[in-house]
Coordinates of C-alpha atoms in Angstrom, one line a residue:
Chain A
X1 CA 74.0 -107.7 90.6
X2 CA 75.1 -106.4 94.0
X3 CA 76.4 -103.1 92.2
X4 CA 73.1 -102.4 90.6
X5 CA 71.0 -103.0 93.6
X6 CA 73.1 -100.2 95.0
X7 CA 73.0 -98.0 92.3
X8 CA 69.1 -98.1 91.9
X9 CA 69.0 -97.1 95.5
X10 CA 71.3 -94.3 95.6
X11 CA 69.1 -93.0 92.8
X12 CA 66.1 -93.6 94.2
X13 CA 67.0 -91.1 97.0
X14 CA 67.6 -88.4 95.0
X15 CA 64.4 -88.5 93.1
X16 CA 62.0 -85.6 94.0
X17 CA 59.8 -85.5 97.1
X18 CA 55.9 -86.1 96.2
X19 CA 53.1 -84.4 98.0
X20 CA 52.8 -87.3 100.6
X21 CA 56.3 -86.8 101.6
X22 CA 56.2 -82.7 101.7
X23 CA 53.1 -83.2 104.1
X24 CA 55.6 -85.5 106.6
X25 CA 58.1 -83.2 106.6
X26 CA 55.9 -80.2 107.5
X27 CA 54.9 -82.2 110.6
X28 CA 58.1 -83.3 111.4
X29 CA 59.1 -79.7 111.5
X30 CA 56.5 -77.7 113.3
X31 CA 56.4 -81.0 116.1
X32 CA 60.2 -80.6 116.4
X33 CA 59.8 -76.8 116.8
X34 CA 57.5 -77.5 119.6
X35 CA 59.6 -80.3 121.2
X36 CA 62.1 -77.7 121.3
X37 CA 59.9 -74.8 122.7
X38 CA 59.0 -77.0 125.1
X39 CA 62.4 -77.5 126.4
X40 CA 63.7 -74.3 126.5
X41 CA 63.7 -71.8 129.5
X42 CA 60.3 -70.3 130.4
X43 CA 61.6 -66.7 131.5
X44 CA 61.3 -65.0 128.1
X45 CA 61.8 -61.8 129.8
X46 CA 59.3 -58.6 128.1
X47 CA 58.0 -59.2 124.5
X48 CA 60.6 -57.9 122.2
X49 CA 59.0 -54.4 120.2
X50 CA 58.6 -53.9 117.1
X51 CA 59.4 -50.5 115.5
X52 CA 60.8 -47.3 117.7
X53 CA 59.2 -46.4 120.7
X54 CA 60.2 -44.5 124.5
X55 CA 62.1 -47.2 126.4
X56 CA 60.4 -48.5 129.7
X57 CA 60.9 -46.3 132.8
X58 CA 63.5 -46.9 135.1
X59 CA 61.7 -47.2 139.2
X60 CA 64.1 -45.9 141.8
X61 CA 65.0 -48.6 144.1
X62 CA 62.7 -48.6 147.0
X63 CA 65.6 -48.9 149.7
X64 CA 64.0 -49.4 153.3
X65 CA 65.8 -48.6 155.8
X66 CA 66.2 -46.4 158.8
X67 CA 65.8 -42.6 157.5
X68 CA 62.5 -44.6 155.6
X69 CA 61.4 -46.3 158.4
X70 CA 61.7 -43.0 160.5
X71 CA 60.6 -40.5 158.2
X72 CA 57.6 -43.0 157.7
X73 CA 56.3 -42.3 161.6
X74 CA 56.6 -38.2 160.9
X75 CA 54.2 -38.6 158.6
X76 CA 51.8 -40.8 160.5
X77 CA 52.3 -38.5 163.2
X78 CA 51.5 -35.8 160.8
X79 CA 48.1 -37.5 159.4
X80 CA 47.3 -37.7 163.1
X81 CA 48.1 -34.2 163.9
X82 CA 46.1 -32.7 160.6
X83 CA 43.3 -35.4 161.4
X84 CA 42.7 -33.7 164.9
X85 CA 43.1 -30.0 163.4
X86 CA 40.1 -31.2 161.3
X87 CA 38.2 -32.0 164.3
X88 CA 38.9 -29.1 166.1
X89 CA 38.6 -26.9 163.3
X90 CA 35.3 -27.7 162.5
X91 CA 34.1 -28.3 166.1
X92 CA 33.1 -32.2 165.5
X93 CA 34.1 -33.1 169.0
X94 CA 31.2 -30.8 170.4
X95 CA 28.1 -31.7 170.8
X96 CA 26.3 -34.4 171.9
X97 CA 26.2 -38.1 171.7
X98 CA 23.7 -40.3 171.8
X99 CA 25.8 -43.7 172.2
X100 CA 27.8 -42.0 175.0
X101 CA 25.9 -39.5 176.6
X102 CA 28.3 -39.3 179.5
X103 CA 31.8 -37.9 177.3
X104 CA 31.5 -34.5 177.1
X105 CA 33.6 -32.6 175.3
X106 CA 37.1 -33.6 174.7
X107 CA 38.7 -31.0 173.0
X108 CA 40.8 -30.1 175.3
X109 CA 42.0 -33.5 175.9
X110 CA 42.9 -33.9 171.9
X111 CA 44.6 -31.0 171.7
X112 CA 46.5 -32.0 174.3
X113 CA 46.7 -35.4 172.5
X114 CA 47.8 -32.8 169.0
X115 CA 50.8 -31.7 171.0
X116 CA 52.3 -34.9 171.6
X117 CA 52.0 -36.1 168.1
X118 CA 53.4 -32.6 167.1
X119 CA 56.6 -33.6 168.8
X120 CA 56.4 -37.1 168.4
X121 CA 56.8 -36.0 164.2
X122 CA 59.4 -34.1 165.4
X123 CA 61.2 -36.7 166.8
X124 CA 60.7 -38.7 164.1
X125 CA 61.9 -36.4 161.4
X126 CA 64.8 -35.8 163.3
X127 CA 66.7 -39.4 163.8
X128 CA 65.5 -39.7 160.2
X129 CA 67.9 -36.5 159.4
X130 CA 70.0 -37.8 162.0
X131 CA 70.4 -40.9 159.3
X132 CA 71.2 -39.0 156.7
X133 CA 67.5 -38.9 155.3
X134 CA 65.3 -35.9 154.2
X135 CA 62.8 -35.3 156.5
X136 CA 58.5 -35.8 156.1
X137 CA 57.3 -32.8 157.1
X138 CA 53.2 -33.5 155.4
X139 CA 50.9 -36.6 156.3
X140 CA 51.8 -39.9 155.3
X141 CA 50.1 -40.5 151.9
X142 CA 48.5 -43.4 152.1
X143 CA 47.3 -43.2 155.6
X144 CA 45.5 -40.1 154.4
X145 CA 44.4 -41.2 151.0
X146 CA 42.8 -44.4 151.9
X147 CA 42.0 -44.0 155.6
X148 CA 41.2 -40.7 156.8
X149 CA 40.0 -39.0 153.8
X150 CA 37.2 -41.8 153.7
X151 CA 36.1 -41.4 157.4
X152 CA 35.8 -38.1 157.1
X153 CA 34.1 -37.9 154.0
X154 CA 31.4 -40.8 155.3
X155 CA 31.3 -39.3 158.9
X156 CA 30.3 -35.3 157.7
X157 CA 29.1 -35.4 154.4
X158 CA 28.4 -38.9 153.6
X159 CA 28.0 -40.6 150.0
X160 CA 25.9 -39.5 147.5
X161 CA 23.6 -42.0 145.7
X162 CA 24.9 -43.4 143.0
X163 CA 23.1 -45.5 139.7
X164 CA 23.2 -48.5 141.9
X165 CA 23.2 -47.5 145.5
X166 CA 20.8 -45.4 147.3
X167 CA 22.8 -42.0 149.2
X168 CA 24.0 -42.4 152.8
X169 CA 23.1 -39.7 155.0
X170 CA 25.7 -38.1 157.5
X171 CA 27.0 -39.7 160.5
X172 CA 24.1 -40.1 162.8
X173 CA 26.7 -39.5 166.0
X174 CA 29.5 -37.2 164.6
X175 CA 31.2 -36.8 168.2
X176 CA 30.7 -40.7 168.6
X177 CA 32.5 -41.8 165.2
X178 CA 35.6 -38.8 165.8
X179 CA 36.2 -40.4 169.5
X180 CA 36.2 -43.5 168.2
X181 CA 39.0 -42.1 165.4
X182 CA 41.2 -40.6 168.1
X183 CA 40.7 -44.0 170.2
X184 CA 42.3 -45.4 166.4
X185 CA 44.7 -43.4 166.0
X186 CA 46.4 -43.4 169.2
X187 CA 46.5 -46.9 168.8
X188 CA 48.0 -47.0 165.3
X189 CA 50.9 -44.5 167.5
X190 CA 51.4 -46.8 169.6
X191 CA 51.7 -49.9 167.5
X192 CA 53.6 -48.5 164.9
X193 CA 55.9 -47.4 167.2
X194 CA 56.1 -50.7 168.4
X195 CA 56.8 -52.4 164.9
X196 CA 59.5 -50.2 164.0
X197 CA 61.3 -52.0 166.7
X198 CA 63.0 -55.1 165.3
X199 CA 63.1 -53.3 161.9
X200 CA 65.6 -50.3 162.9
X201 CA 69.2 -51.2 163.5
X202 CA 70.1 -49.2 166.3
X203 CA 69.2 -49.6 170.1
X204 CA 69.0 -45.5 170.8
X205 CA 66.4 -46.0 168.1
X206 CA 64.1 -48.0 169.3
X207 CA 64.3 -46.5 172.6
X208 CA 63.0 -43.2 171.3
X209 CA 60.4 -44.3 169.4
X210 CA 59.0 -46.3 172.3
X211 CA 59.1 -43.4 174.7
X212 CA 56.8 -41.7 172.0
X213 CA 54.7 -45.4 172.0
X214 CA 54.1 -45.3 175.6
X215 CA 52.3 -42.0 175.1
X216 CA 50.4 -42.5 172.3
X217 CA 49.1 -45.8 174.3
X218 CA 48.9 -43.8 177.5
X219 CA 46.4 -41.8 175.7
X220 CA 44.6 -44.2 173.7
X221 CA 44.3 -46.0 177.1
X222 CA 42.5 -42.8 178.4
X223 CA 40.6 -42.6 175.5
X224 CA 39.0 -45.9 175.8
X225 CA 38.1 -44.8 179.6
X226 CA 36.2 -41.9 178.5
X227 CA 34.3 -43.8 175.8
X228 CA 34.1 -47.0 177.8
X229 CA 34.0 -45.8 181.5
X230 CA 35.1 -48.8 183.9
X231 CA 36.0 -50.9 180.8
X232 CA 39.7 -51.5 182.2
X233 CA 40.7 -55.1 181.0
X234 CA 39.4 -57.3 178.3
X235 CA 36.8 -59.9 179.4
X236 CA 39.6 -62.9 178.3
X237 CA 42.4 -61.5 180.4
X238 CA 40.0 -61.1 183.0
X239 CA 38.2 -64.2 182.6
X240 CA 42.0 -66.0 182.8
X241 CA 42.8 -63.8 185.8
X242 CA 40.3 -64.9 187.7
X243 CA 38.7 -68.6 186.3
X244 CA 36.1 -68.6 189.0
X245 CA 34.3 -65.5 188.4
X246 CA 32.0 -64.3 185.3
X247 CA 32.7 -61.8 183.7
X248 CA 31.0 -60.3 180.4
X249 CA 32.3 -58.7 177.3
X250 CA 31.2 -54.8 176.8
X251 CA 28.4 -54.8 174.7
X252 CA 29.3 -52.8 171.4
X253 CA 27.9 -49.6 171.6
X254 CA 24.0 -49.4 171.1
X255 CA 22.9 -48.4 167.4
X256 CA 20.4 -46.0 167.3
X257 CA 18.8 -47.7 164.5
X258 CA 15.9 -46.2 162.5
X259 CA 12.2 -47.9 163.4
X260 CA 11.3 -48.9 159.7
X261 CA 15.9 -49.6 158.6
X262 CA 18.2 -52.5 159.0
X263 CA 20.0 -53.2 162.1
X264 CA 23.1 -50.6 162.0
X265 CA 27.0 -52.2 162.5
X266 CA 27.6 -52.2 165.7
X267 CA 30.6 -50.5 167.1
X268 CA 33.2 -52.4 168.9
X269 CA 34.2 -50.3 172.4
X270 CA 37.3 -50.1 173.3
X271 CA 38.6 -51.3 176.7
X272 CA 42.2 -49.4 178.5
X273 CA 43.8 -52.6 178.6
X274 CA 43.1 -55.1 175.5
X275 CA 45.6 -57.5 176.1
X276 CA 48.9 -58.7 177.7
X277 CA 51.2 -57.9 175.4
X278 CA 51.3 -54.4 173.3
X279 CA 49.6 -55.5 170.2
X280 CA 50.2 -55.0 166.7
X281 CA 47.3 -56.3 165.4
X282 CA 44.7 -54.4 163.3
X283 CA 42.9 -51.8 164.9
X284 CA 39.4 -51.9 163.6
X285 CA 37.2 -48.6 162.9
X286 CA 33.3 -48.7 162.6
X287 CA 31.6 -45.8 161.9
X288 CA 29.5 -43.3 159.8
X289 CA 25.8 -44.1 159.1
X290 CA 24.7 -47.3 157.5
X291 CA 23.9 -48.1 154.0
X292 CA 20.6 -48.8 152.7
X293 CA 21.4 -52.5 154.4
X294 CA 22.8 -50.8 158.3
X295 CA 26.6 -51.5 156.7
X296 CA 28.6 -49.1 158.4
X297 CA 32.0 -47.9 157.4
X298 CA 34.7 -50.5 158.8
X299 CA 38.5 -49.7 158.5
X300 CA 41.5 -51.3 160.0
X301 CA 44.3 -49.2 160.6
X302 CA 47.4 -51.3 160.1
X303 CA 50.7 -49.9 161.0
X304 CA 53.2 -48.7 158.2
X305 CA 54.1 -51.7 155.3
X306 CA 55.4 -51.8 151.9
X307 CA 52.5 -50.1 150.5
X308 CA 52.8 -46.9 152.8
X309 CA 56.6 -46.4 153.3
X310 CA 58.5 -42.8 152.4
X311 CA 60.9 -44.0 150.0
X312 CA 63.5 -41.6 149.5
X313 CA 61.9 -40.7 145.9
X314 CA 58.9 -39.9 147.4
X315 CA 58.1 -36.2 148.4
X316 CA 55.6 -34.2 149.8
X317 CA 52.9 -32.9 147.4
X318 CA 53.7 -29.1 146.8
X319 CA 51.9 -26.5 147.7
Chain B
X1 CA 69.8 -97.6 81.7
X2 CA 69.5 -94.2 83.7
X3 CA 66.5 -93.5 82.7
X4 CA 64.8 -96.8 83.6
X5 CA 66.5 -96.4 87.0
X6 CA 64.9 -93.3 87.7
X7 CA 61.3 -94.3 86.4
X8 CA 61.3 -97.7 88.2
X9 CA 62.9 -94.9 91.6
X10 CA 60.0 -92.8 91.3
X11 CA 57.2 -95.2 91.3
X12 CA 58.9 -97.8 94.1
X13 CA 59.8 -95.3 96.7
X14 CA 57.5 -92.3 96.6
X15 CA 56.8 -92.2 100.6
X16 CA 60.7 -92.8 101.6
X17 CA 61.8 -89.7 103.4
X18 CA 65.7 -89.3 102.5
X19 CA 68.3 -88.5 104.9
X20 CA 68.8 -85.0 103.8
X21 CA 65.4 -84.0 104.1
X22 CA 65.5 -85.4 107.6
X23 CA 68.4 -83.2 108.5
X24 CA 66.4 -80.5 106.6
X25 CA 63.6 -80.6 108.6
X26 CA 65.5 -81.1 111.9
X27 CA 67.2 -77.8 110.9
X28 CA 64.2 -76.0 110.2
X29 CA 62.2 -77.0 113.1
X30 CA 65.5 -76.3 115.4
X31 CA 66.0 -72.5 113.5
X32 CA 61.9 -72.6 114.3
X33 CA 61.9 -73.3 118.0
X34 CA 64.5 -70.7 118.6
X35 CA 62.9 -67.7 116.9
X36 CA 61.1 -67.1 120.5
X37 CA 63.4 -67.4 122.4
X38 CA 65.9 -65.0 120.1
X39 CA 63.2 -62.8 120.6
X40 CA 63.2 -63.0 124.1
X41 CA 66.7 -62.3 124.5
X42 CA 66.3 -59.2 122.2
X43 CA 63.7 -57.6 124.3
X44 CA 65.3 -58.4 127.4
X45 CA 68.1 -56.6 126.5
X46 CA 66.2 -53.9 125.8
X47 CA 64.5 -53.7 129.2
X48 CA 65.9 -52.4 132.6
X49 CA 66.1 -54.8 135.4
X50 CA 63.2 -55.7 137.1
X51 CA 62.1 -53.8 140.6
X52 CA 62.2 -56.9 142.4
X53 CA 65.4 -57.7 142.0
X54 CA 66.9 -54.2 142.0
X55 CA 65.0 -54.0 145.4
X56 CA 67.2 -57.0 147.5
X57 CA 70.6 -55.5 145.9
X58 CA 69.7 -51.9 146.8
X59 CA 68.6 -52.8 150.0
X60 CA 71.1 -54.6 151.1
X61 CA 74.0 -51.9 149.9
X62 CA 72.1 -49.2 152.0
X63 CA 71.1 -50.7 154.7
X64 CA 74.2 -50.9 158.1
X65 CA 75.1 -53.7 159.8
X66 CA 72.0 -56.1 160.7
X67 CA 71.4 -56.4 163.9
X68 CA 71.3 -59.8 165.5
X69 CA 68.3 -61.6 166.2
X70 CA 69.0 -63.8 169.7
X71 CA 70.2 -61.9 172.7
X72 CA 74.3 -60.9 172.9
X73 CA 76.0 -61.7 176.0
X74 CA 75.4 -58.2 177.4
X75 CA 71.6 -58.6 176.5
X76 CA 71.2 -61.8 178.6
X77 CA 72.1 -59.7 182.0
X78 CA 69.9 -56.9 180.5
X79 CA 66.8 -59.7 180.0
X80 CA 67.6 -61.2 183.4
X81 CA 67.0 -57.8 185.3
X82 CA 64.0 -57.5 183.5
X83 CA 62.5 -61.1 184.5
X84 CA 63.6 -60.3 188.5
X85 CA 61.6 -57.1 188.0
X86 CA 58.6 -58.7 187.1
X87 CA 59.1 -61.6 189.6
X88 CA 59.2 -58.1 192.0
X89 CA 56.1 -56.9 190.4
X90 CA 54.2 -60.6 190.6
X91 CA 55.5 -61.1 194.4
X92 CA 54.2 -57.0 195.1
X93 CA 50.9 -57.8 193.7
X94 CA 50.3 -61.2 195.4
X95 CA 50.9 -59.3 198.8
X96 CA 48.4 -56.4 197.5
X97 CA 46.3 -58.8 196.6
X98 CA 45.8 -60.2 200.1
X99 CA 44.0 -56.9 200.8
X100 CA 40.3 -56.4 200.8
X101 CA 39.3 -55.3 197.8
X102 CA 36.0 -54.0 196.1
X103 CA 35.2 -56.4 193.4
X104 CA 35.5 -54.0 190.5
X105 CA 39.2 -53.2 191.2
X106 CA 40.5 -56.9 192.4
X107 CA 39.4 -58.0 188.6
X108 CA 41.8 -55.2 187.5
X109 CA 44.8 -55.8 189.8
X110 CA 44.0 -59.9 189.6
X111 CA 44.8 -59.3 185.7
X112 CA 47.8 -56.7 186.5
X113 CA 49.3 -59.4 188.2
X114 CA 48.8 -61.9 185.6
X115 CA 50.3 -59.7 182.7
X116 CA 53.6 -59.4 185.0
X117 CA 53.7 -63.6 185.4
X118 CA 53.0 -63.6 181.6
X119 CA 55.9 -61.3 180.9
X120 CA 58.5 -62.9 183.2
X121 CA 57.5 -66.5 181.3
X122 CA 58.0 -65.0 178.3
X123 CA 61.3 -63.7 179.3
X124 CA 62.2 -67.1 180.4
X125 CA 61.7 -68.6 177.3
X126 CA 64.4 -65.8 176.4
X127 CA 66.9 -66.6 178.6
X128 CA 66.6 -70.4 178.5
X129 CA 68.9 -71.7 181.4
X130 CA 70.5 -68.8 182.0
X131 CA 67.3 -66.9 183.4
X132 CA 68.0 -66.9 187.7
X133 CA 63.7 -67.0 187.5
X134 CA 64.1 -65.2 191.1
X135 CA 62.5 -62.1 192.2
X136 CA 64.9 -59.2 193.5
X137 CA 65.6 -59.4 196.5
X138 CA 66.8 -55.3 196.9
X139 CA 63.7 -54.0 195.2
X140 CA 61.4 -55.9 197.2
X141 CA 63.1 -54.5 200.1
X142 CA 62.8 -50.7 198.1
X143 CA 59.3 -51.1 197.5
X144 CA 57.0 -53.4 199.7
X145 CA 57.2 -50.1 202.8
X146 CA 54.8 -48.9 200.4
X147 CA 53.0 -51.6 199.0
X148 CA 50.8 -51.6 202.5
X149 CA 47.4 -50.8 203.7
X150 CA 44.3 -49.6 202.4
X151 CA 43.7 -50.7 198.4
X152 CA 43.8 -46.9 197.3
X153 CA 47.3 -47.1 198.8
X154 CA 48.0 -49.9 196.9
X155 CA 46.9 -48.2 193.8
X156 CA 49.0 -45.8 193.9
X157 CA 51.9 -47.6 195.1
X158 CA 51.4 -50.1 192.1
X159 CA 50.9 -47.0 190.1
X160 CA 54.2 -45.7 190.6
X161 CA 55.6 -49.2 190.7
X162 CA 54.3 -49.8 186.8
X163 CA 56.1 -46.3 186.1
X164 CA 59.4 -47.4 187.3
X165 CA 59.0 -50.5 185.2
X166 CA 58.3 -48.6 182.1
X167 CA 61.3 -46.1 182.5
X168 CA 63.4 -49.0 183.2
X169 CA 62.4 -51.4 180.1
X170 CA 63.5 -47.5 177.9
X171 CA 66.4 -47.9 179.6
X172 CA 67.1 -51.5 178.5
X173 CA 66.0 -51.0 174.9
X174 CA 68.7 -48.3 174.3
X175 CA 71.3 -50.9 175.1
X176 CA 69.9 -54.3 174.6
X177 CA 71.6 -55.3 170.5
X178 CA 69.6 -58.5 169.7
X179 CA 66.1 -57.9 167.9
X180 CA 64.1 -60.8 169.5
X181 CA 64.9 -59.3 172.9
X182 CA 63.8 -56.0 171.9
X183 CA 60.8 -56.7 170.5
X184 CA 59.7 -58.3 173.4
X185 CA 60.6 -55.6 175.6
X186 CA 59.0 -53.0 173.8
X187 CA 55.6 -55.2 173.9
X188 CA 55.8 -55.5 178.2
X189 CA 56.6 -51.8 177.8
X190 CA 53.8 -50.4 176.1
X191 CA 51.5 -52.8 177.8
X192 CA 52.6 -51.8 181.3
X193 CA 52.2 -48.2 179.9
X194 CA 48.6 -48.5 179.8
X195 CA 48.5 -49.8 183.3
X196 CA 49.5 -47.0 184.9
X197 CA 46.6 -44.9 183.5
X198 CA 44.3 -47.4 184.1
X199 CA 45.4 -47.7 187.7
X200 CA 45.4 -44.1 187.9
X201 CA 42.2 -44.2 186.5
X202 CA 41.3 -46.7 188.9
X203 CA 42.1 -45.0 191.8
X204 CA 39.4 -41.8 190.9
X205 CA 42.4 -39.9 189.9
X206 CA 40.7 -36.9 187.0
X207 CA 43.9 -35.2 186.8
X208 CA 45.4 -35.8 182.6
X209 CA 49.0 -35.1 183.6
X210 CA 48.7 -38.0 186.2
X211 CA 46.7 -40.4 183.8
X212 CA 48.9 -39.9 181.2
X213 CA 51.6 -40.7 183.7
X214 CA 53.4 -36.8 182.6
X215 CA 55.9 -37.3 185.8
X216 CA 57.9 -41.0 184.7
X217 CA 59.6 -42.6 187.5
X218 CA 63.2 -43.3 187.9
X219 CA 64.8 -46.3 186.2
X220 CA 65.2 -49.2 188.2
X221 CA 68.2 -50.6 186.6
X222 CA 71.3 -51.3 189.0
X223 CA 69.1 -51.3 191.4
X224 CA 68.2 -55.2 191.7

């Protein structure tokens, strides 16, 4: 009896599977193929190709280090030097202002400024050799592309209109808006100067680059006294100097806004001695004319990062 | 007798799942669950690796000997000098400060003087315990003959005074090693930069060369 209980079920096992049994072990597959999906590691790398095709590009290894970090400064001291050719070239420091009647004309005093940034790229350019990297001798790319390109382009010609936006006329205070762009960029000098401090790896280095700092925020310094005459400390250092007297915060510079428009941006003015401490901090352009709504156009210059470095595979454009 | 066995198998057990098709399926859904990830493998063979990591490998093959971030022995003398200086600088500008000034210009000096406490706190914090937090005695004696009299005196003798200080902190970065030190160096630095033309400034000078301080003074160091 015991033998052909046995038997019957051996049997029984081998019989074939009905449709119940088929629709089980479908689900018990695909549940145990996700159970295992699940589990395994979730960096699948690229999706594999199908069929022949160009392989993927190899990116040279953007290496930062001193000959970058160097040859980076020539070419901010290059945008610099080819921004202020620009203003000299086509005379948009003459003139008059009406936000600061009192400047004058300071084209002597940018050239003057042009020199020092001539030799500051110099410099530059030559402890990046010096490192055994190739020197920058155009502007740095990105400082150009995305900063002074725009400026100029808003400040002289405006933008035209557009399906959605109504045109924006010309700069309704050229020599304002290009004082305001030297008072930028020597600060950028100067800070960027400054932040390649703790990034280089040798002492003589950073003491170089500073000496070349200190100018650039001698003259920014100046530069802020001849758009801001008087204007020598910030109204929060002063205020902590001296906790009994009121003091007042410059006004930003009046906006000759148009009777029947919007209220233009108003443009912060600059003061000789913003803080304590040299600051790296953004330094923050306003100018142009104003949109349909008053918007200006408002920048801040940042000092040299990932995005703006000369890696040693980038080069000059030709020609 | 087969026969029966087989008919009386088929009807009795028609939803029993046998061990072999368990083992099936468990081999199926296995050989399933690893197509993906086969296929993951194969492209990532194909592929270079990624920037990112090339990036930290590269960078750290080219790059010399990092520098180190807290002050060296050497540096701590260095950053000492400095904080006496600007104990020198606070003491000179209290004793200015006792003359009569026009309101515009005492804001301006008031704040001077502030920045140069600011700076030898901050080198304090530097040093720790090994900061002498004393001003220097010989360059008090060098200087305070010509920090005296009227406030246009003053201006120029702090004037020349912030000029000395810059030339001496260019000094100190080309030999302090440690990163933190230099950093905060190069920020009194540049700040005490613009001093000088806005003292010059200040004091009605219109001369560029002068405002942008062309003539730099003589290096204080070894002279404390």
């Amino acid at each position: 009896m015991g033998n052909e209980m046995n038997q019957t079920e051996a049997i029984q096992t081998s019989q074939p599977m009905g449709r119940r049994g088929l629709f089980r072990l479908g689900g018990m597959t695909i549940g145990g193929a996700a159970l295992l999906a699940a589990c395994r590691k979730t960096e699948a790398g690229t999706l594999g190709r199908v069929g022949e095709g160009p392989t993927n590009p190899v990116l040279a290894d953007p290496i930062v280090d001193n000959g970058v970090l160097l040859r980076t400064l020539a070419g901010v001291e290059l945008s610099i030097v080819n921004a202020y050719q620009r203003m000299l070239d086509e005379k948009l420091l003459q003139g008059t202002s009406a936000t600061f009647p009192a400047i004058g004309d300071l084209t002597t005093l940018v050239t003057t400024f042009q020199k020092h940034h001539v030799k500051a790229a110099t410099t530059y350019n030559r402890l990046a050799t010096d490192e055994g990297a190739e020197s920058w001798d155009c502007g740095n790319t990105h400082l150009d592309a995305a900063y002074l390109s725009p400026i100029f382009d808003r400040v002289v010609l405006g933008v035209k209109a557009t399906d959605n936006a109504k045109a924006i006329a010309p700069s309704d205070d050229t020599v304002r808006d290009m004082v305001n762009l030297v008072f930028a960029l020597e600060s950028l000098s100067a800070e960027s100067a400054q932040a390649l401090v703790p990034q280089v790896t040798l002492a003589t280095i950073r003491a170089t680059a500073m000496s070349i700092g200190v100018r650039s925020a001698r003259q920014a310094s100046l530069t802020a006294l001849r758009i801001n005459p008087s204007s020598y400390v910030s109204a929060a250092d002063a205020a902590n100097a001296q906790p009994g007297v009121t003091t007042s915060t410059p006004a930003p510079a009046a906006a000759p806004a148009a009777s029947d428009g919007p209220p233009l941006t108003e443009i912060p003015l600059p003061v000789a001695i913003p803080s304590q401490f040299g600051e790296l901090s953004p330094v923050i352009y306003v100018g142009g004319n104003g949109d349909e709504n008053g918007v200006r156009l408002k920048l801040n210059f940042e000092t040299p990062s990932l995005n703006s470095l000369a890696y040693p595979y980038n080069a000059c454009a030709k020609g | 007798m087969d026969i029966e066995v087989t008919e009386i198998g088929h009807v009795a057990a028609p939803q029993r799942v046998g061990r072999r098709a368990l083992l099936g399926a468990g081999v199926g859904g296995a050989a399933l669950s690893l197509l993906p990830l086969m296929s993951g493998r194969a492209s990532a063979s194909t592929t270079t690796t990624p920037p990112g990591e090339s990036t930290s490998t590269a960078a750290a093959a080219a790059s010399t000997t990092a520098p180190p971030k807290r002050p060296t022995d050497a540096d701590v003398a260095l950053l000492d000098f400095a904080q006496q200086l600007e104990l020198t600088a606070r003491a000179l500008y209290d004793k200015a400060l006792a003359a009569k000034w026009p309101a515009d210009q005492l804001v301006v000096v008031t704040t001077i003087r502030e920045a140069h406490e600011a700076y030898a706190q901050s080198l304090s914090g530097l040093l720790g315990r090994k900061a002498s937090g004393t001003a220097s005695e010989a360059l008090l004696r060098q200087f305070s003959t010509a920090w005296a009299g009227t406030p246009d005196k003053l201006l120029a003798a702090a004037y020349d005074f912030e000029s000395a200080a810059v030339a001496t902190y260019a000094e100190i970065l080309g030999k302090l090693q440690g990163t933190d030190a230099a950093q905060l160096i190069a920020s009194i630095q540049i700040a005490e930069a613009r001093h000088g033309t806005a003292l010059a400034d200040l004091a009605g000078s219109s001369d560029v060369g002068e405002l942008l301080v062309d003539t730099e003074a003589a290096s204080l160091l070894g002279k404390g």
